[in-house]
Coordinates of N, CA and C in Angstrom, one line a residue:
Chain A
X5 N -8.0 44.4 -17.8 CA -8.2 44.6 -16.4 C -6.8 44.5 -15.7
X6 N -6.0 45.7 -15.0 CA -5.5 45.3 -14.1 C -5.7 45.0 -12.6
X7 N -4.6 44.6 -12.3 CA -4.9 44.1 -10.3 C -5.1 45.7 -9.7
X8 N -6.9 45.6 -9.0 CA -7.0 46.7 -8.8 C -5.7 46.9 -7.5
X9 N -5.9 48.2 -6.3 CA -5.6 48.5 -5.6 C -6.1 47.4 -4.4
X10 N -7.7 48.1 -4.4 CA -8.3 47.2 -3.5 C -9.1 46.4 -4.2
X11 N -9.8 45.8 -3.5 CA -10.7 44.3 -4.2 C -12.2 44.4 -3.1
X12 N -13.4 44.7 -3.3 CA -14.3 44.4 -2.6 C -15.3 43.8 -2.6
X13 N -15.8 42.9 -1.7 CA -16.7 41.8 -2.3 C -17.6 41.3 -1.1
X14 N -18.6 41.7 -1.8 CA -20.4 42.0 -1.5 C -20.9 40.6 -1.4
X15 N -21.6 40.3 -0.3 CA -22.3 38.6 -0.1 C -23.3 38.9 -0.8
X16 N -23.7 37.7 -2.0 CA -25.4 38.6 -2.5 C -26.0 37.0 -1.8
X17 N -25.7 36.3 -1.1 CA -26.3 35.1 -0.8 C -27.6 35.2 -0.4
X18 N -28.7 34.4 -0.6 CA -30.0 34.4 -0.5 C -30.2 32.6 0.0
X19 N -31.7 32.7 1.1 CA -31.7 31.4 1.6 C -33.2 31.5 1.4
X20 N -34.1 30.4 1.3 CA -35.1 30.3 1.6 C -35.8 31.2 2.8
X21 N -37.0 31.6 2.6 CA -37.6 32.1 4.0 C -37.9 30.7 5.4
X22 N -37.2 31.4 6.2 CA -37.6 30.5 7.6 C -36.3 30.1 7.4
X23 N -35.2 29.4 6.8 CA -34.0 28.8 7.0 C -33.2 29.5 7.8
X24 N -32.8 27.9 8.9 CA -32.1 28.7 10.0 C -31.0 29.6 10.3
X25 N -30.3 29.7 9.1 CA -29.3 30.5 8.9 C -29.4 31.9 8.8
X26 N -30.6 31.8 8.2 CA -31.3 33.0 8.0 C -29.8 33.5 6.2
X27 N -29.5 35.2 5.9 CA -29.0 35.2 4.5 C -29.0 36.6 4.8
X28 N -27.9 36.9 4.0 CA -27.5 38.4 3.9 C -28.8 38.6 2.5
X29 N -29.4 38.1 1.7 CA -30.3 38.0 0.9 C -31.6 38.4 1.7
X30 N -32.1 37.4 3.1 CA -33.3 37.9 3.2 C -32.7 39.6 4.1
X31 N -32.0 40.1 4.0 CA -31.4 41.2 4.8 C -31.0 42.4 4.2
X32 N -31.2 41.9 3.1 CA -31.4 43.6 1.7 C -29.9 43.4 1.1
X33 N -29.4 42.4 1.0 CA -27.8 42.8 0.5 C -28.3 42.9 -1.4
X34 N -29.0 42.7 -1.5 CA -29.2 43.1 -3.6 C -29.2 44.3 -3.9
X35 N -29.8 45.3 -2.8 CA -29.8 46.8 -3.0 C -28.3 46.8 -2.5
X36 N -27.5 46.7 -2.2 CA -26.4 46.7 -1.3 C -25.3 46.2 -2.6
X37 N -25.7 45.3 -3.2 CA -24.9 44.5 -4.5 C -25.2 45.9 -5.5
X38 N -26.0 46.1 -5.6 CA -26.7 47.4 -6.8 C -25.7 48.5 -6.7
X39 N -25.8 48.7 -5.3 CA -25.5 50.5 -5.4 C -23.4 50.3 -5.4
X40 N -23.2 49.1 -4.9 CA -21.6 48.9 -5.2 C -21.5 49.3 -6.6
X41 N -22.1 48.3 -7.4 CA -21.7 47.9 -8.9 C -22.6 49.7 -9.6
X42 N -23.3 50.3 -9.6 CA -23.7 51.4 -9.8 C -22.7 52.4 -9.8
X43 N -22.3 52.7 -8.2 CA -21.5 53.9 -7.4 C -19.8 53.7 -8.4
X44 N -19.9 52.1 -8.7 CA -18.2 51.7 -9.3 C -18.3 52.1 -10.5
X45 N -19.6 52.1 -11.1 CA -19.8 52.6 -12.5 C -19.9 54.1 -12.5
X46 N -20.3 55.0 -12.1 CA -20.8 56.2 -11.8 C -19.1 57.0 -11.5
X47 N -18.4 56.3 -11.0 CA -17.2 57.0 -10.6 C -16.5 56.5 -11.2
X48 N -16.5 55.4 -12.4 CA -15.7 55.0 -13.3 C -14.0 54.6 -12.4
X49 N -14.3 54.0 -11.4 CA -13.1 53.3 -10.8 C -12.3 51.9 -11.2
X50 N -12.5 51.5 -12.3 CA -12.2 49.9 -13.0 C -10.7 50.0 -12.9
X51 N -10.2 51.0 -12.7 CA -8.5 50.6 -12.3 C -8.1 50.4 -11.3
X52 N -8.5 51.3 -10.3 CA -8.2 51.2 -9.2 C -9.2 50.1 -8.2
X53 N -10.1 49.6 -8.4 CA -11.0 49.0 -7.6 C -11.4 48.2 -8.1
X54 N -11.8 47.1 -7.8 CA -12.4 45.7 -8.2 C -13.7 45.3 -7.1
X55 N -15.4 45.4 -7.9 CA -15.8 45.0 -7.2 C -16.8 44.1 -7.6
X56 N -16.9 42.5 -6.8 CA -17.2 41.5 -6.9 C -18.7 41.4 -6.0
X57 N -19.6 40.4 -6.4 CA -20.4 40.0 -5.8 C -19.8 38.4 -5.3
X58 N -20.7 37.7 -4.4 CA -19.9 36.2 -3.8 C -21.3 35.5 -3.2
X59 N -21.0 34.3 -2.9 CA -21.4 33.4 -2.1 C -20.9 33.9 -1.0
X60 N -21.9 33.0 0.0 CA -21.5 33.2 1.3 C -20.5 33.7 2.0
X61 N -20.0 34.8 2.6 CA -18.8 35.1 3.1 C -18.6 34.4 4.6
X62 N -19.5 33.8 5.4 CA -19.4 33.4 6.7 C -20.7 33.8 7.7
X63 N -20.3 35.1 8.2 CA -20.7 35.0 9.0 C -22.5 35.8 8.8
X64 N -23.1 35.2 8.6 CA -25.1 35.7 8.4 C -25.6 36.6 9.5
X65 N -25.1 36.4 10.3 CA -25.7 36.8 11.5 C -25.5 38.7 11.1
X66 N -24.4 39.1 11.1 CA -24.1 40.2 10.7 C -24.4 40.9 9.5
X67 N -24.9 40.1 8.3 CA -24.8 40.5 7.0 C -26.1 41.7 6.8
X68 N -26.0 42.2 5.7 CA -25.0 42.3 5.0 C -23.5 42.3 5.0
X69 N -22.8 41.2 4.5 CA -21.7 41.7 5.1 C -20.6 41.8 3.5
X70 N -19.6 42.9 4.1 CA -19.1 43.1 2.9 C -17.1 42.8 3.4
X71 N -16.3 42.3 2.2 CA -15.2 42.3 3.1 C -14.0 42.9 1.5
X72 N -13.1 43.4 2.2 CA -12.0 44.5 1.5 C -10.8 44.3 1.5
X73 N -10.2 43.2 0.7 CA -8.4 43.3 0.1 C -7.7 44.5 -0.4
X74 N -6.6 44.4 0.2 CA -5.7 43.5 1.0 C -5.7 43.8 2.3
X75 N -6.8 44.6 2.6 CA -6.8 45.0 4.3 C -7.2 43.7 4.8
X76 N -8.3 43.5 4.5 CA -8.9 42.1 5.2 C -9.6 41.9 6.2
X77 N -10.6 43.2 5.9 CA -11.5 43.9 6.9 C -12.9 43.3 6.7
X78 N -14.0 43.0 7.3 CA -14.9 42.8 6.8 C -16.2 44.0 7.6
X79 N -16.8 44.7 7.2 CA -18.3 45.5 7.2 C -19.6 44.8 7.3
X80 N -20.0 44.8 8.4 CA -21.4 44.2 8.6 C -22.2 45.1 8.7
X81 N -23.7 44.5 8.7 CA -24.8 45.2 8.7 C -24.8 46.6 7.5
X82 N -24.5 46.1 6.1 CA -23.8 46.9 5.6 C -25.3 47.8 4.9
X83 N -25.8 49.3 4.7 CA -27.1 49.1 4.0 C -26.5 49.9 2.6
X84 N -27.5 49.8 1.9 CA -27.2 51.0 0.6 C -26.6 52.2 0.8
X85 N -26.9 53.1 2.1 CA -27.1 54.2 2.3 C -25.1 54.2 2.5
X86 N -24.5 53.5 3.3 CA -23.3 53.0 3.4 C -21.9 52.8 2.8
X87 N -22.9 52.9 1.6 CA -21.7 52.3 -0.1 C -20.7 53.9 -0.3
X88 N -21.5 54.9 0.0 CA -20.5 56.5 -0.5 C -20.0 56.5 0.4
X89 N -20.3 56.0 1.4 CA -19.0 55.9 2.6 C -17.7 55.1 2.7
X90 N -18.0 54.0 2.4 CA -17.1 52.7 1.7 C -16.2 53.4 0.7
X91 N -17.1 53.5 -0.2 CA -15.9 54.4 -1.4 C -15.5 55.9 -1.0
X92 N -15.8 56.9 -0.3 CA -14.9 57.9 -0.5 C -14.4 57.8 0.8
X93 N -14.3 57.1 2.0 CA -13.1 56.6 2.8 C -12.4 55.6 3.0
X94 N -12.8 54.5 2.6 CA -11.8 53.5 2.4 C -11.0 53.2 1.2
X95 N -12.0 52.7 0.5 CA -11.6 52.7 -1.1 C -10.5 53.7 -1.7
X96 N -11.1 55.1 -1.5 CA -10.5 56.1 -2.0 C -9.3 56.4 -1.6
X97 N -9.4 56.7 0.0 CA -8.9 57.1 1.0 C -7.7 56.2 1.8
X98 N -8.2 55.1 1.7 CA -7.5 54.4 2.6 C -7.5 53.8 4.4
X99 N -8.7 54.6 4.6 CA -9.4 55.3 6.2 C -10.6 53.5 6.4
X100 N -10.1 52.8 7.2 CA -11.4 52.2 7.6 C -12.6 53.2 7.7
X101 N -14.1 52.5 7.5 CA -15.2 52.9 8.0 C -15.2 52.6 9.9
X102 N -15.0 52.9 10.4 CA -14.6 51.9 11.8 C -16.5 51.5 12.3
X103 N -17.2 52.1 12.4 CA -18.7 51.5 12.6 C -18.8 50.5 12.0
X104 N -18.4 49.9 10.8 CA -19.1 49.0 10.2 C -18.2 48.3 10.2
X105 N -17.1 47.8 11.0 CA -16.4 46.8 11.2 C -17.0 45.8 11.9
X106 N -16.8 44.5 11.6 CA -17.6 43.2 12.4 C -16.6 43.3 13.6
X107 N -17.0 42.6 15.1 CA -16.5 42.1 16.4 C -15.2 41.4 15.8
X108 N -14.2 41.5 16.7 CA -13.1 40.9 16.4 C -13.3 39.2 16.6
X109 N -14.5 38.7 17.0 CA -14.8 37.6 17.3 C -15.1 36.8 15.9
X110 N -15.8 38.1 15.5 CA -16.4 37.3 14.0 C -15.9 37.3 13.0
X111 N -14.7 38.3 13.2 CA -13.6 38.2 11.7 C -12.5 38.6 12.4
Chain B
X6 N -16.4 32.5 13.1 CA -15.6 32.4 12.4 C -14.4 33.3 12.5
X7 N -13.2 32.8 12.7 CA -12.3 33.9 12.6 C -11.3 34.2 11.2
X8 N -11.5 35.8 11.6 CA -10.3 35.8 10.2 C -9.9 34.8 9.3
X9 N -9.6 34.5 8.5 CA -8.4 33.7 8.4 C -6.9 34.0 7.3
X10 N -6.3 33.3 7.5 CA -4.9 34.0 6.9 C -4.9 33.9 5.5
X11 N -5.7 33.1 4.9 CA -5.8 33.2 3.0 C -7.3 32.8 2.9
X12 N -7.3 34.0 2.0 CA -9.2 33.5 1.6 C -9.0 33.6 0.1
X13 N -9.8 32.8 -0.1 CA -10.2 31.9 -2.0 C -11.1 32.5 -2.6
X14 N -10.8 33.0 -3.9 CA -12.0 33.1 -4.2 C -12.5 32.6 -5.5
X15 N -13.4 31.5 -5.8 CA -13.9 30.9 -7.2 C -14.7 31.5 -8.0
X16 N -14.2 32.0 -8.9 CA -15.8 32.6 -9.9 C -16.4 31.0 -10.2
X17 N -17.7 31.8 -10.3 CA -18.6 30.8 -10.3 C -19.3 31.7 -11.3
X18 N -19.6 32.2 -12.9 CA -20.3 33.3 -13.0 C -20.4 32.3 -14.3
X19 N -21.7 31.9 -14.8 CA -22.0 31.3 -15.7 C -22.7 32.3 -16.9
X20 N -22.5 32.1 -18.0 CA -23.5 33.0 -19.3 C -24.3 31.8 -20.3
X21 N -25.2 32.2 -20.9 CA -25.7 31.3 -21.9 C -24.1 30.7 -23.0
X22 N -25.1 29.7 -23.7 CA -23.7 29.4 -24.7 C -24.1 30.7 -25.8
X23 N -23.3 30.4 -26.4 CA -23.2 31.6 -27.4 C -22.7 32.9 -27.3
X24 N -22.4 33.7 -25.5 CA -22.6 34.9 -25.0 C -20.8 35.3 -25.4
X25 N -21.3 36.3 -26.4 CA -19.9 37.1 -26.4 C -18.5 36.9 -25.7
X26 N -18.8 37.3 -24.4 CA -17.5 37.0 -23.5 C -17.5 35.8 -22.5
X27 N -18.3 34.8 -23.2 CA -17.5 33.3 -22.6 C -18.1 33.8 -21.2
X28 N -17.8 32.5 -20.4 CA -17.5 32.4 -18.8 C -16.8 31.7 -18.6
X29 N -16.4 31.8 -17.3 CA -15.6 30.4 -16.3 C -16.6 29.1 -16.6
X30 N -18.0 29.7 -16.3 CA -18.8 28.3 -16.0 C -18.8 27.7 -17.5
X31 N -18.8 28.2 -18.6 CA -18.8 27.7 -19.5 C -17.5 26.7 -19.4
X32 N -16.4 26.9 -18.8 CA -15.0 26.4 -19.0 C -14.7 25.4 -17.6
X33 N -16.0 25.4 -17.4 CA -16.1 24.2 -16.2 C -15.8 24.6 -14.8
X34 N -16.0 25.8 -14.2 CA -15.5 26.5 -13.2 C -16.4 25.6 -12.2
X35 N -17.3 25.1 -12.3 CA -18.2 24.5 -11.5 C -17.4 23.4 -10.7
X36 N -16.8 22.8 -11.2 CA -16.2 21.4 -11.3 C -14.8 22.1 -9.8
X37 N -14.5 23.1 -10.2 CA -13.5 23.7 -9.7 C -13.6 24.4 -8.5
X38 N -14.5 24.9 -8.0 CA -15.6 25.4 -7.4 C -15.9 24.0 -6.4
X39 N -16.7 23.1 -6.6 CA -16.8 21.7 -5.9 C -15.7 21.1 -5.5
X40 N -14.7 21.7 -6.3 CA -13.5 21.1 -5.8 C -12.5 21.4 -5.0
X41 N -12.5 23.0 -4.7 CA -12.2 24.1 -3.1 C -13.3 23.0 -2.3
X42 N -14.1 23.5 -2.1 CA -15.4 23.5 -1.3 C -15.0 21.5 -0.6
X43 N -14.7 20.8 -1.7 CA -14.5 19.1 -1.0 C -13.2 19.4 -0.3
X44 N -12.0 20.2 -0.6 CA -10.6 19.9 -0.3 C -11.1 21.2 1.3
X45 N -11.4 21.8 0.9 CA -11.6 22.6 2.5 C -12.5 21.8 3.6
X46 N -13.6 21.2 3.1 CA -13.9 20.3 4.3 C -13.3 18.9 4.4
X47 N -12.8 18.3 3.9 CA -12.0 17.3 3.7 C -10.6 17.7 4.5
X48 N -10.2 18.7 4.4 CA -8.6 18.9 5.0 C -9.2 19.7 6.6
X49 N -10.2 20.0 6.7 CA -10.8 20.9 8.1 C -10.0 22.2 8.2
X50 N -10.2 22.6 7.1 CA -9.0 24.0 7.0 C -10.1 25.5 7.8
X51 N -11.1 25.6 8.2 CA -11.8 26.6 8.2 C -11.2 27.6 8.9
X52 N -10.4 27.3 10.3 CA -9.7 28.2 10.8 C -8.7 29.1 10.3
X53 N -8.1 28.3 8.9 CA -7.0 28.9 8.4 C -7.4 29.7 7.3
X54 N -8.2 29.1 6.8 CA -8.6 29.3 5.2 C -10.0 29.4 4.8
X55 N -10.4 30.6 4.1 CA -11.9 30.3 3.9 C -11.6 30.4 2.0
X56 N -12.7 29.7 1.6 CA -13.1 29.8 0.2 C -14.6 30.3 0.3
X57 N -14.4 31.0 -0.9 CA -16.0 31.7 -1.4 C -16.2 31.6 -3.1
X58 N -17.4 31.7 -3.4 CA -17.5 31.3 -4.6 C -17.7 32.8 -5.3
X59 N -17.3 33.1 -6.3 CA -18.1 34.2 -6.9 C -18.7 34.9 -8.1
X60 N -19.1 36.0 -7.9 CA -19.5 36.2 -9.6 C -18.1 36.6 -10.3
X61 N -18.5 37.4 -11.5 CA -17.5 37.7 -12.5 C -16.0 38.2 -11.9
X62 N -15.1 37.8 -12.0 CA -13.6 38.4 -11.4 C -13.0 38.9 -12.6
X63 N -13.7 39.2 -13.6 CA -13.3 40.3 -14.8 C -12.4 39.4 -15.9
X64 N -11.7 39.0 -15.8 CA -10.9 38.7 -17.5 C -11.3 36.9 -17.5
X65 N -12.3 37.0 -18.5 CA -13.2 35.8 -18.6 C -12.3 35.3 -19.5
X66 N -11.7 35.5 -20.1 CA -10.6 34.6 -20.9 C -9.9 33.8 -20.8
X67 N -9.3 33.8 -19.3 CA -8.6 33.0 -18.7 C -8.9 32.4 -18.1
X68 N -10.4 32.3 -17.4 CA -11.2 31.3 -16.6 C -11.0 30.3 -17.1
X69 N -11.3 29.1 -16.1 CA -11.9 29.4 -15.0 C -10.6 30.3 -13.8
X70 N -11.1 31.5 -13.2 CA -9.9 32.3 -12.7 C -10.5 32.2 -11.2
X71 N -9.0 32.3 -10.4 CA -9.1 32.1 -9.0 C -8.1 33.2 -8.1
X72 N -8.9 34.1 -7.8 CA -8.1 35.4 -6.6 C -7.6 34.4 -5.5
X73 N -6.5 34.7 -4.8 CA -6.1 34.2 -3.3 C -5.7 35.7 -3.0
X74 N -6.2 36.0 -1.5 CA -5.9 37.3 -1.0 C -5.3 37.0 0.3
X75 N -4.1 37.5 1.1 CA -3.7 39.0 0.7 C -2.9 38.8 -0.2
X76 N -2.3 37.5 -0.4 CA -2.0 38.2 -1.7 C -2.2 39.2 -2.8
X77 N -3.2 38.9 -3.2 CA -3.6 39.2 -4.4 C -2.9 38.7 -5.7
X78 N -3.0 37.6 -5.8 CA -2.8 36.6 -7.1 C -3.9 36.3 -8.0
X79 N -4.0 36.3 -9.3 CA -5.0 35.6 -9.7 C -4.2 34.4 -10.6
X80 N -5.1 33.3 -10.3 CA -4.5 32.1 -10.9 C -5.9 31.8 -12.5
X81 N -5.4 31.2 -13.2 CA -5.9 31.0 -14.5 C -6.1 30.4 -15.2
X82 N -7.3 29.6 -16.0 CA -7.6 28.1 -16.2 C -7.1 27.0 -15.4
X83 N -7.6 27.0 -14.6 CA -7.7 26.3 -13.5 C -8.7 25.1 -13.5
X84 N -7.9 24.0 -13.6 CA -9.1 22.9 -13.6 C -8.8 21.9 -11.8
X85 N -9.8 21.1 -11.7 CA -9.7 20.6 -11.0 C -9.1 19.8 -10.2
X86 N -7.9 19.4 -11.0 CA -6.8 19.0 -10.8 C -5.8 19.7 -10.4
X87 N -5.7 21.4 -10.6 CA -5.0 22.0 -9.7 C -5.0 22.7 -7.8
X88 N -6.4 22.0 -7.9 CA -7.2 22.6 -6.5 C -6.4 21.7 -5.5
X89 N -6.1 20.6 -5.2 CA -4.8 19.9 -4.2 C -3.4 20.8 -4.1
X90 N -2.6 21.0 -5.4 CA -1.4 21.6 -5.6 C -2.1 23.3 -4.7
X91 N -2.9 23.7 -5.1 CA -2.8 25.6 -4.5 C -3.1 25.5 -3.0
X92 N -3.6 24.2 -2.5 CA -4.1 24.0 -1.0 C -2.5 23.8 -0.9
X93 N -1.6 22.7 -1.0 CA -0.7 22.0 -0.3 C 0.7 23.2 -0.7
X94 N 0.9 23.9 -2.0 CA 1.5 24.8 -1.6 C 1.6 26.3 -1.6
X95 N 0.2 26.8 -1.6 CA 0.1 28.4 -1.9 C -0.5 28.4 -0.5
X96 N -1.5 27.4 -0.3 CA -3.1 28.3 1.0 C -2.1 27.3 2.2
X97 N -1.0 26.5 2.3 CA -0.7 25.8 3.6 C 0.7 26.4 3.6
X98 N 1.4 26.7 2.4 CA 2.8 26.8 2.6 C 3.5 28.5 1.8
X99 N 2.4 28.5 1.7 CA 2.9 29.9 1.5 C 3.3 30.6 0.0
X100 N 3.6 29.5 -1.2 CA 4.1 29.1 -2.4 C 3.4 29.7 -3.5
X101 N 3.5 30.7 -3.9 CA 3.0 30.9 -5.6 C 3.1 29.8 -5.9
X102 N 1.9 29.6 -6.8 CA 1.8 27.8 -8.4 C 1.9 29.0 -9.6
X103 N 3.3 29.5 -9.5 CA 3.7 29.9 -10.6 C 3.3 30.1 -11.8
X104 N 2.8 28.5 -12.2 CA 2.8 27.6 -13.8 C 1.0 28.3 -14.0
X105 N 0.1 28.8 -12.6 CA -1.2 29.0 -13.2 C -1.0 30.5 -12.9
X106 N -0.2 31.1 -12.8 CA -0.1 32.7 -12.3 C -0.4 33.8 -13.7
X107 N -1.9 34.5 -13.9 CA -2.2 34.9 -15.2 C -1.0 36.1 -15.4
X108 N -1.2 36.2 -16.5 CA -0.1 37.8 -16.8 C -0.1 38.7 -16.4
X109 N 0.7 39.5 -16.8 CA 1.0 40.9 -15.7 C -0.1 42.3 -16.6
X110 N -0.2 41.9 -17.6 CA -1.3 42.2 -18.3 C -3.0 42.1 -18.0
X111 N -3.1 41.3 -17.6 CA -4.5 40.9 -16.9 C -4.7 41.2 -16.0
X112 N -3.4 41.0 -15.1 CA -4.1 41.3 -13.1 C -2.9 41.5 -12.9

């Protein structure tokens, strides 16, 4: 494995139901973890792209949330549907997604 | 939560014993892992610094392995006792820890 280009890494964090934090888990991020690690296999990107699943990235309120080295951008409210966007403009391209950037408050 | 200017990242990605390609958690990543997580609340770094825990970061050989981004460094077998040294001179002062910096081969 080399040091990809970019690095992306997916909250799969899950919390109990009712906990006040609420979870990018109870908020669909596993289909969101799937279609990353799928889409990265499917396009056979292991040199150029690194992509991780994680603990908690911060901020729940927004999650799914996904965040992208060495930009150091993070994507909220991120769904499945989202991921061929991710990869053939940022990833690929180099082009933020600009909608799915969190408030500058939150990251 | 804002940005912050170095984010950590711990595999945390455990396998049965016996499993082909090893883990960090097999190599005590756990220990390492508790040990970001005590030195970041302990030092009140959150504004500067976030740590995250994660799954697999790919070359399990050298785990327990630790990404710091923007750099993009991966550090390698990493025990507990190195988690002071990467706070006081990589995540506060700016300093590669050289001595844990995996090969150019790896990452």
């Amino acid at each position: 494995m080399a040091k990809p280009a970019r690095h992306v890494f997916v909250c799969s964090q899950n919390r109990p139901a009712g906990h006040s934090r609420g979870s990018c888990g109870q908020k669909g991020c596993a289909e969101v973890v799937d279609e990353f690690m799928k889409q990265w296999q499917d396009r056979q990107l292991f040199t150029q792209v690194a992509v991780t699943s994680t603990g908690c990235l911060g901020p729940c309120n927004v999650g799914p949330s996904v965040v992208i080295y060495p930009e150091g951008v993070m994507y909220g409210n991120v769904t499945k549907g989202d991921v061929g966007e991710i990869f053939d403009q940022h990833l690929l391209s180099g082009k933020l997604v600009e909608r799915l950037l969190v408030s500058a408050g939150i990251w």
